[in-house]
Amino acid sequence: MVAFSTIFAGLLLSASGLASPLGTNTIEPDGRKFGNILCHIPIVQNFLCPRASNNKLLTVSTPIGTAQGVSTIQGVRRFPVKYASAARWAESSVVTSWSLPNGASNPSAQPLFCPQADAEPSEYSEDCLSMIIHAPDRIINKGASNAPVMVWIHGGSFLSGSATGPGLDASQLAEATGSVVAVIQYRLGALGFMSPSGSTNLAVRDVMNSLKFLQKVAASFGGNANKITVVGQSSGAHMIRALLAAPSASSLFQSAILQSDPMDFGFMSQAGQRELQTFFNEQISCASSNSNCLQGLTVEAILSAQDDLFWEASYLVPLAGQFEPIRPVRDGSLINTSLDSTTPFAKVSKPILISTVNKEAAPTIYGNFDFEITTDGFPSYGQVVGATFGDPRTSQIIDSQYYQVAENEDARAAIERMGTDYLWKCSGWTMARNWVKNGGTAYVGLYTLGSTYPANAGVSVCSEAGNVCHQDDIQIVFGTAPNPTTAQSNLIKEVQARYAAFLNTGNPNASGLPVWTKATTADVHALLLGGSGEAPVGACDPAFWGSAVQYDYQYYA
């Protein structure tokens, strides 16, 4: 039996393109190539792409040198910068002087991506530990350092993504929230997690170093180094979960926002990581002690070995699944708690905000099954669920009130709900309850309105009214939705107002908006974002997912 996350999330990869090791999907992992094409069309450039306007060169004095940036059309300055350096498979270190990414001389240039299989070699570099800082003129000109700082961590299954993905221009977000916003990059895949020596979590340490860098320079841009909030989507949110589980990262930020974190995936175990590492080392054919061989490997060879590992991981280690098999490891040193239901939960204190969208799994199911699935067809509903969950979970799921399918009824809707619930929604609600139970404050939200992300453009169900697919919350948060409807514009204003409040106080309630009740152990009070009221509990009843039916991190523990 293979974990449901193996087949289900593997389908997700090919449908929504969250990660494509072979680079063969027509829909790219973060919509980047599609977005890059649109970036050359002036009418949409301002919506999807980081601002290319450099009508005025601007400088800011920082403790480590002069920052060079450009002014955007929103009256926000944009400063690309290299925040850390790292040799291959070595821990990164924070830079001591200000420099533009990749040796650039023009501050309007964008940083190269971290190496990833779907990109051309000319698009990436191992020297990729860069960020783009967005700071409103009105904040910089105050001469005070009181504004909150938001750090965006991109998704992409830890295999793809960048600080320059579609919709990630933070100019409007910075202005609307009155904050300094940094969009960061970190090492991906094998280069970030699979050092042949066995050391891991290099990418987690990269992100920690980005926060240390911001603590040094935030005041120069009007930001308060003591008011840093980390925000991430998908694997970017999973990265934040790793930061929350790392005691040495605690002092680097005050609060966290986790969007669409597939919390069914716990951290990788040490034993599982050793299995994956052994396989990876076999693919690169270099002894872990042979530094000349390791340094002589081409990036393309490393990505090829990473690709082999990706497809074999779930068979080697069922806990790995196929969505994020290369991911943060509970190594007992940097990350020493699971932050899930398999071990005693750590005492916590930071405020967190957890959100999901109402059709997280739609790209997976409808993007791969272009035919109806019924109770007596082939494959049948029972076969699809059984092949992924096995016994006893299959019978517990399909016999429950939540996922029953009538004879001759198309079961894809039930399977989509199942995937959304267990991979994202209900596992997130379980996390919120645990967080509150152990001393923290949590707020939970569910998007019922979004803006179709480029990666979802080829999945028709994602453009249907009322359907919000994985990633469709990104352009709402950033305010980069192209040609927004009145409802989308209102939601953008609401979300950004709530984020502004959360960045400052750890509470997302803002004047003139409905009360967002904080989660309790009995009721997470999931606020409908784009709707009204709270989401019904449904299958997220703690007696069902995580209890009667185990999450993968429990089942394979």
Short mmCIF file of C-alpha atoms in Angstrom, two decimals, residues 170-537:
data_model
loop_
_atom_site.label_atom_id
_atom_site.label_comp_id
_atom_site.label_asym_id
_atom_site.label_seq_id
_atom_site.Cartn_x
_atom_site.Cartn_y
_atom_site.Cartn_z
CA ALA A 170 4.84 43.16 -2.79
CA SER A 171 4.61 46.88 -3.61
CA GLN A 172 0.86 47.15 -3.12
CA LEU A 173 0.95 44.81 -0.10
CA ALA A 174 3.63 46.90 1.60
CA GLU A 175 1.75 50.14 0.99
CA ALA A 176 -1.62 48.75 2.08
CA THR A 177 -0.29 47.19 5.28
CA GLY A 178 2.14 49.98 6.13
CA SER A 179 4.91 47.44 6.44
CA VAL A 180 8.30 46.52 5.06
CA VAL A 181 7.85 43.33 3.01
CA ALA A 182 10.74 41.03 2.10
CA VAL A 183 10.18 38.22 -0.43
CA ILE A 184 12.96 35.68 -0.01
CA GLN A 185 14.58 32.73 -1.77
CA TYR A 186 16.21 29.68 -0.16
CA ARG A 187 17.99 26.58 -1.41
CA LEU A 188 15.64 23.98 -2.85
CA GLY A 189 15.49 20.22 -3.16
CA ALA A 190 18.67 18.19 -2.78
CA LEU A 191 20.86 21.28 -2.46
CA GLY A 192 18.77 22.47 0.48
CA PHE A 193 18.08 19.19 2.28
CA MET A 194 20.24 16.32 1.00
CA SER A 195 23.87 17.04 1.84
CA PRO A 196 25.79 13.81 1.12
CA SER A 197 27.47 14.13 4.49
CA GLY A 198 24.09 13.61 6.15
CA SER A 199 23.62 17.15 7.44
CA THR A 200 20.23 18.48 6.51
CA ASN A 201 17.83 21.39 6.99
CA LEU A 202 20.27 23.69 5.18
CA ALA A 203 17.31 25.47 3.60
CA VAL A 204 15.74 26.04 7.02
CA ARG A 205 18.97 27.65 8.17
CA ASP A 206 18.95 29.78 5.01
CA VAL A 207 15.57 31.19 5.99
CA MET A 208 16.81 31.79 9.52
CA ASN A 209 19.73 33.73 8.08
CA SER A 210 17.34 35.84 6.01
CA LEU A 211 15.65 36.82 9.27
CA LYS A 212 18.99 37.59 10.90
CA PHE A 213 19.87 39.77 7.93
CA LEU A 214 16.60 41.66 8.25
CA GLN A 215 17.18 42.20 11.94
CA LYS A 216 20.39 44.00 10.93
CA VAL A 217 18.92 46.24 8.23
CA ALA A 218 15.18 46.59 8.89
CA ALA A 219 15.52 49.87 10.77
CA SER A 220 17.18 51.51 7.76
CA PHE A 221 13.95 51.00 5.81
CA GLY A 222 11.67 52.10 8.64
CA GLY A 223 11.05 48.56 9.88
CA ASN A 224 11.06 47.29 13.45
CA ALA A 225 13.38 44.31 13.85
CA ASN A 226 11.32 43.20 16.85
CA LYS A 227 8.11 43.01 14.81
CA ILE A 228 8.89 40.43 12.14
CA THR A 229 6.09 38.15 10.93
CA VAL A 230 6.85 35.21 8.66
CA VAL A 231 4.22 34.42 6.03
CA GLY A 232 4.28 31.49 3.64
CA GLN A 233 2.10 29.50 1.26
CA SER A 234 2.12 25.71 0.73
CA SER A 235 5.68 24.44 1.31
CA GLY A 236 6.54 28.00 2.33
CA ALA A 237 4.08 27.54 5.19
CA HIS A 238 5.61 24.13 5.92
CA MET A 239 8.94 25.96 6.20
CA ILE A 240 7.37 28.25 8.78
CA ARG A 241 6.19 25.21 10.71
CA ALA A 242 9.85 24.13 10.79
CA LEU A 243 10.83 27.55 12.17
CA LEU A 244 8.15 27.23 14.84
CA ALA A 245 9.65 23.85 15.81
CA ALA A 246 13.22 25.17 15.97
CA PRO A 247 14.02 26.74 19.36
CA SER A 248 16.99 28.63 17.93
CA ALA A 249 14.68 30.40 15.47
CA SER A 250 12.24 31.62 18.09
CA SER A 251 13.91 34.98 18.69
CA LEU A 252 13.95 35.81 14.96
CA PHE A 253 10.23 36.51 14.52
CA GLN A 254 7.20 37.35 16.62
CA SER A 255 4.26 35.80 14.75
CA ALA A 256 3.43 33.59 11.76
CA ILE A 257 0.86 33.21 9.00
CA LEU A 258 0.58 29.79 7.35
CA GLN A 259 -1.40 29.64 4.10
CA SER A 260 -2.35 26.23 2.66
CA ASP A 261 0.23 24.24 4.60
CA PRO A 262 -0.20 20.51 3.79
CA MET A 263 0.06 19.61 7.46
CA ASP A 264 -0.75 15.97 6.81
CA PHE A 265 2.96 15.84 5.96
CA GLY A 266 4.84 15.91 9.21
CA PHE A 267 8.56 16.54 9.32
CA MET A 268 10.69 13.79 7.85
CA SER A 269 12.00 11.36 10.46
CA GLN A 270 15.72 10.80 10.98
CA ALA A 271 15.43 7.16 9.94
CA GLY A 272 13.47 8.09 6.82
CA GLN A 273 15.96 10.79 5.93
CA ARG A 274 18.83 8.31 6.18
CA GLU A 275 17.05 6.01 3.69
CA LEU A 276 16.48 8.88 1.28
CA GLN A 277 20.03 10.15 1.72
CA THR A 278 21.50 6.72 0.98
CA PHE A 279 19.50 6.49 -2.24
CA PHE A 280 20.48 10.01 -3.30
CA ASN A 281 24.16 9.37 -2.63
CA GLU A 282 23.98 6.28 -4.83
CA GLN A 283 22.59 8.36 -7.69
CA ILE A 284 25.37 10.94 -7.62
CA SER A 285 28.09 8.25 -7.41
CA CYS A 286 30.29 10.31 -5.11
CA ALA A 287 31.52 9.19 -1.71
CA SER A 288 30.37 11.60 0.98
CA SER A 289 34.02 12.20 1.89
CA ASN A 290 35.15 12.90 -1.68
CA SER A 291 34.89 16.68 -1.76
CA ASN A 292 36.49 16.93 -5.22
CA CYS A 293 33.85 14.65 -6.69
CA LEU A 294 30.99 16.42 -4.91
CA GLN A 295 32.13 19.87 -5.93
CA GLY A 296 32.76 18.68 -9.47
CA LEU A 297 29.16 17.58 -10.00
CA THR A 298 27.21 19.75 -12.39
CA VAL A 299 23.99 21.26 -11.13
CA GLU A 300 22.19 19.33 -13.84
CA ALA A 301 23.58 16.04 -12.49
CA ILE A 302 22.40 16.93 -9.00
CA LEU A 303 18.94 17.81 -10.30
CA SER A 304 18.81 14.52 -12.20
CA ALA A 305 19.64 12.57 -9.03
CA GLN A 306 17.06 14.66 -7.18
CA ASP A 307 14.50 13.70 -9.81
CA ASP A 308 15.26 10.00 -9.31
CA LEU A 309 14.85 10.43 -5.57
CA PHE A 310 11.58 12.27 -5.99
CA TRP A 311 9.92 9.42 -7.85
CA GLU A 312 11.31 6.66 -5.63
CA ALA A 313 10.95 8.35 -2.24
CA SER A 314 7.45 7.13 -1.35
CA TYR A 315 8.43 3.52 -2.08
CA LEU A 316 11.58 3.79 -0.02
CA VAL A 317 9.92 5.64 2.85
CA PRO A 318 6.08 5.61 2.83
CA LEU A 319 6.07 8.60 5.19
CA ALA A 320 7.70 10.67 2.45
CA GLY A 321 4.71 10.68 0.14
CA GLN A 322 5.21 12.19 -3.28
CA PHE A 323 4.19 15.78 -2.76
CA GLU A 324 7.02 16.95 -0.52
CA PRO A 325 9.35 13.95 -0.08
CA ILE A 326 12.33 16.30 0.26
CA ARG A 327 11.44 18.47 3.23
CA PRO A 328 12.47 19.63 6.74
CA VAL A 329 13.73 16.88 9.00
CA ARG A 330 13.08 16.46 12.70
CA ASP A 331 16.79 16.03 13.28
CA GLY A 332 16.84 16.34 17.06
CA SER A 333 19.16 19.33 16.97
CA LEU A 334 17.70 22.21 14.95
CA ILE A 335 14.15 20.80 14.92
CA ASN A 336 13.47 18.86 18.09
CA THR A 337 9.67 18.62 18.18
CA SER A 338 7.13 17.22 15.72
CA LEU A 339 4.46 19.91 16.22
CA ASP A 340 1.87 17.26 15.46
CA SER A 341 -0.15 14.63 17.28
CA THR A 342 2.51 11.93 17.38
CA THR A 343 4.56 13.36 20.25
CA PRO A 344 3.86 15.61 23.23
CA PHE A 345 3.26 19.08 21.84
CA ALA A 346 5.76 21.75 22.83
CA LYS A 347 4.75 24.74 24.91
CA VAL A 348 4.15 27.68 22.57
CA SER A 349 3.37 31.37 22.84
CA LYS A 350 3.48 33.03 19.43
CA PRO A 351 0.24 34.06 17.70
CA ILE A 352 -0.36 32.23 14.43
CA LEU A 353 -2.90 32.51 11.63
CA ILE A 354 -3.74 29.38 9.60
CA SER A 355 -5.73 29.56 6.36
CA THR A 356 -6.74 27.18 3.60
CA VAL A 357 -8.87 27.49 0.46
CA ASN A 358 -12.09 25.63 -0.14
CA LYS A 359 -10.93 23.54 -3.11
CA GLU A 360 -7.26 22.86 -2.38
CA ALA A 361 -7.38 19.51 -4.16
CA ALA A 362 -9.43 20.48 -7.22
CA PRO A 363 -6.44 20.82 -9.59
CA THR A 364 -5.40 17.30 -8.64
CA ILE A 365 -8.64 15.50 -9.11
CA TYR A 366 -10.18 17.33 -12.04
CA GLY A 367 -6.83 17.94 -13.71
CA ASN A 368 -6.09 14.22 -13.87
CA PHE A 369 -9.47 12.52 -14.01
CA ASP A 370 -11.24 13.94 -17.06
CA PHE A 371 -13.89 11.23 -16.70
CA GLU A 372 -16.42 10.46 -14.02
CA ILE A 373 -15.52 8.08 -11.22
CA THR A 374 -18.46 6.05 -9.96
CA THR A 375 -19.04 3.30 -7.43
CA ASP A 376 -19.09 0.59 -10.12
CA GLY A 377 -16.84 2.07 -12.82
CA PHE A 378 -13.18 1.43 -13.47
CA PRO A 379 -11.43 2.64 -11.55
CA SER A 380 -14.26 2.69 -9.07
CA TYR A 381 -14.59 5.04 -6.14
CA GLY A 382 -13.62 2.27 -3.73
CA GLN A 383 -10.61 1.29 -5.84
CA VAL A 384 -9.28 4.86 -6.00
CA VAL A 385 -9.59 5.33 -2.26
CA GLY A 386 -8.47 1.78 -1.44
CA ALA A 387 -5.36 1.97 -3.57
CA THR A 388 -4.24 5.00 -1.66
CA PHE A 389 -5.43 4.60 1.90
CA GLY A 390 -5.54 0.83 2.29
CA ASP A 391 -7.28 -0.87 5.20
CA PRO A 392 -8.63 0.06 7.65
CA ARG A 393 -8.71 3.72 6.62
CA THR A 394 -10.55 3.14 3.33
CA SER A 395 -13.67 1.66 4.89
CA GLN A 396 -13.64 4.24 7.65
CA ILE A 397 -13.58 7.01 5.04
CA ILE A 398 -16.07 5.84 2.42
CA ASP A 399 -18.54 4.54 5.01
CA SER A 400 -18.53 7.84 6.89
CA GLN A 401 -21.24 10.45 6.47
CA TYR A 402 -18.73 12.86 4.93
CA TYR A 403 -17.70 11.03 1.75
CA GLN A 404 -20.56 8.73 0.80
CA VAL A 405 -21.32 8.48 -2.91
CA ALA A 406 -24.62 7.28 -4.39
CA GLU A 407 -24.72 4.69 -7.16
CA ASN A 408 -23.78 6.19 -10.55
CA GLU A 409 -22.90 9.50 -8.89
CA ASP A 410 -19.62 11.13 -9.96
CA ALA A 411 -17.31 10.57 -6.99
CA ARG A 412 -14.74 13.18 -7.97
CA ALA A 413 -16.41 15.81 -5.77
CA ALA A 414 -16.15 13.49 -2.76
CA ILE A 415 -12.53 12.63 -3.54
CA GLU A 416 -11.70 16.32 -3.89
CA ARG A 417 -13.27 17.07 -0.50
CA MET A 418 -11.33 14.16 0.95
CA GLY A 419 -8.03 15.44 -0.37
CA THR A 420 -8.69 19.01 0.74
CA ASP A 421 -9.76 17.91 4.19
CA TYR A 422 -6.98 15.56 5.11
CA LEU A 423 -3.97 17.12 3.39
CA TRP A 424 -4.73 20.74 4.25
CA LYS A 425 -7.93 21.80 5.99
CA CYS A 426 -8.57 19.35 8.83
CA SER A 427 -4.89 18.79 9.55
CA GLY A 428 -4.56 22.57 9.82
CA TRP A 429 -7.48 22.72 12.22
CA THR A 430 -5.85 19.96 14.29
CA MET A 431 -2.69 22.06 14.44
CA ALA A 432 -4.70 25.09 15.60
CA ARG A 433 -6.31 23.12 18.42
CA ASN A 434 -2.94 21.77 19.54
CA TRP A 435 -1.42 25.25 19.36
CA VAL A 436 -4.11 26.75 21.55
CA LYS A 437 -4.06 23.84 23.98
CA ASN A 438 -0.36 24.40 24.59
CA GLY A 439 -0.37 28.12 25.24
CA GLY A 440 -0.51 29.87 21.87
CA THR A 441 -3.12 31.99 20.11
CA ALA A 442 -4.45 30.86 16.73
CA TYR A 443 -6.84 32.24 14.15
CA VAL A 444 -8.21 30.02 11.36
CA GLY A 445 -9.59 31.12 7.99
CA LEU A 446 -11.06 29.51 4.86
CA TYR A 447 -11.07 31.29 1.49
CA THR A 448 -14.33 31.05 -0.46
CA LEU A 449 -13.18 33.62 -3.01
CA GLY A 450 -9.82 33.88 -4.74
CA SER A 451 -8.02 34.89 -7.91
CA THR A 452 -7.06 32.12 -10.32
CA TYR A 453 -3.28 31.70 -10.18
CA PRO A 454 -1.49 31.20 -13.54
CA ALA A 455 -0.60 27.61 -12.62
CA ASN A 456 -4.33 26.84 -12.37
CA ALA A 457 -5.30 28.49 -15.66
CA GLY A 458 -5.58 25.16 -17.45
CA VAL A 459 -7.91 23.59 -14.86
CA SER A 460 -11.44 24.71 -15.73
CA VAL A 461 -12.92 23.85 -12.34
CA CYS A 462 -10.63 26.44 -10.73
CA SER A 463 -12.27 29.26 -12.68
CA GLU A 464 -15.81 28.27 -11.71
CA ALA A 465 -17.61 30.59 -9.34
CA GLY A 466 -17.12 29.65 -5.69
CA ASN A 467 -14.09 27.42 -6.31
CA VAL A 468 -10.79 28.55 -4.79
CA CYS A 469 -7.92 26.25 -5.75
CA HIS A 470 -4.48 25.81 -4.22
CA GLN A 471 -2.48 29.04 -4.80
CA ASP A 472 -5.58 31.11 -5.63
CA ASP A 473 -5.17 33.05 -2.37
CA ILE A 474 -1.74 34.45 -3.34
CA GLN A 475 -2.86 37.30 -5.58
CA ILE A 476 -5.54 38.24 -3.05
CA VAL A 477 -2.96 38.68 -0.31
CA PHE A 478 -0.54 40.59 -2.55
CA GLY A 479 -3.25 42.67 -4.21
CA THR A 480 -2.01 41.61 -7.65
CA ALA A 481 -5.22 39.99 -8.94
CA PRO A 482 -5.57 41.01 -12.60
CA ASN A 483 -8.72 43.05 -13.31
CA PRO A 484 -10.28 42.26 -9.92
CA THR A 485 -14.03 42.18 -9.56
CA THR A 486 -15.69 44.29 -6.90
CA ALA A 487 -15.89 41.25 -4.65
CA GLN A 488 -12.19 40.47 -5.15
CA SER A 489 -11.22 44.10 -4.50
CA ASN A 490 -13.21 44.07 -1.29
CA LEU A 491 -11.58 40.83 -0.19
CA ILE A 492 -8.10 42.18 -0.98
CA LYS A 493 -8.81 45.22 1.19
CA GLU A 494 -10.16 43.04 3.98
CA VAL A 495 -7.29 40.54 3.98
CA GLN A 496 -4.66 43.26 3.84
CA ALA A 497 -6.36 45.17 6.66
CA ARG A 498 -6.44 42.00 8.75
CA TYR A 499 -2.81 41.25 7.95
CA ALA A 500 -1.84 44.80 8.91
CA ALA A 501 -3.54 44.35 12.28
CA PHE A 502 -1.94 40.94 12.80
CA LEU A 503 1.53 42.22 11.93
CA ASN A 504 1.21 44.89 14.60
CA THR A 505 -0.72 43.14 17.35
CA GLY A 506 -0.93 39.40 16.65
CA ASN A 507 -4.70 39.84 16.24
CA PRO A 508 -6.30 40.05 12.75
CA ASN A 509 -9.33 42.05 13.86
CA ALA A 510 -9.53 45.47 12.20
CA SER A 511 -11.98 48.34 12.46
CA GLY A 512 -15.13 47.97 10.39
CA LEU A 513 -14.68 44.25 9.72
CA PRO A 514 -16.57 41.27 11.17
CA VAL A 515 -15.08 39.87 14.35
CA TRP A 516 -12.58 37.07 13.77
CA THR A 517 -12.87 34.87 16.85
CA LYS A 518 -9.70 33.15 17.95
CA ALA A 519 -9.58 29.37 17.94
CA THR A 520 -10.24 27.28 21.02
CA THR A 521 -9.66 23.60 21.64
CA ALA A 522 -13.38 23.01 21.16
CA ASP A 523 -14.03 25.27 18.13
CA VAL A 524 -11.47 26.77 15.74
CA HIS A 525 -14.00 29.40 14.55
CA ALA A 526 -12.81 29.25 10.94
CA LEU A 527 -13.74 32.58 9.35
CA LEU A 528 -15.00 32.50 5.77
CA LEU A 529 -12.80 34.88 3.77
CA GLY A 530 -14.89 36.10 0.86
CA GLY A 531 -18.06 34.87 2.51
CA SER A 532 -19.84 35.49 5.78
CA GLY A 533 -19.82 33.66 9.08
CA GLU A 534 -17.76 30.62 9.96
CA ALA A 535 -17.08 27.37 8.14
CA PRO A 536 -18.99 24.31 9.36
CA VAL A 537 -16.89 21.72 11.15
#
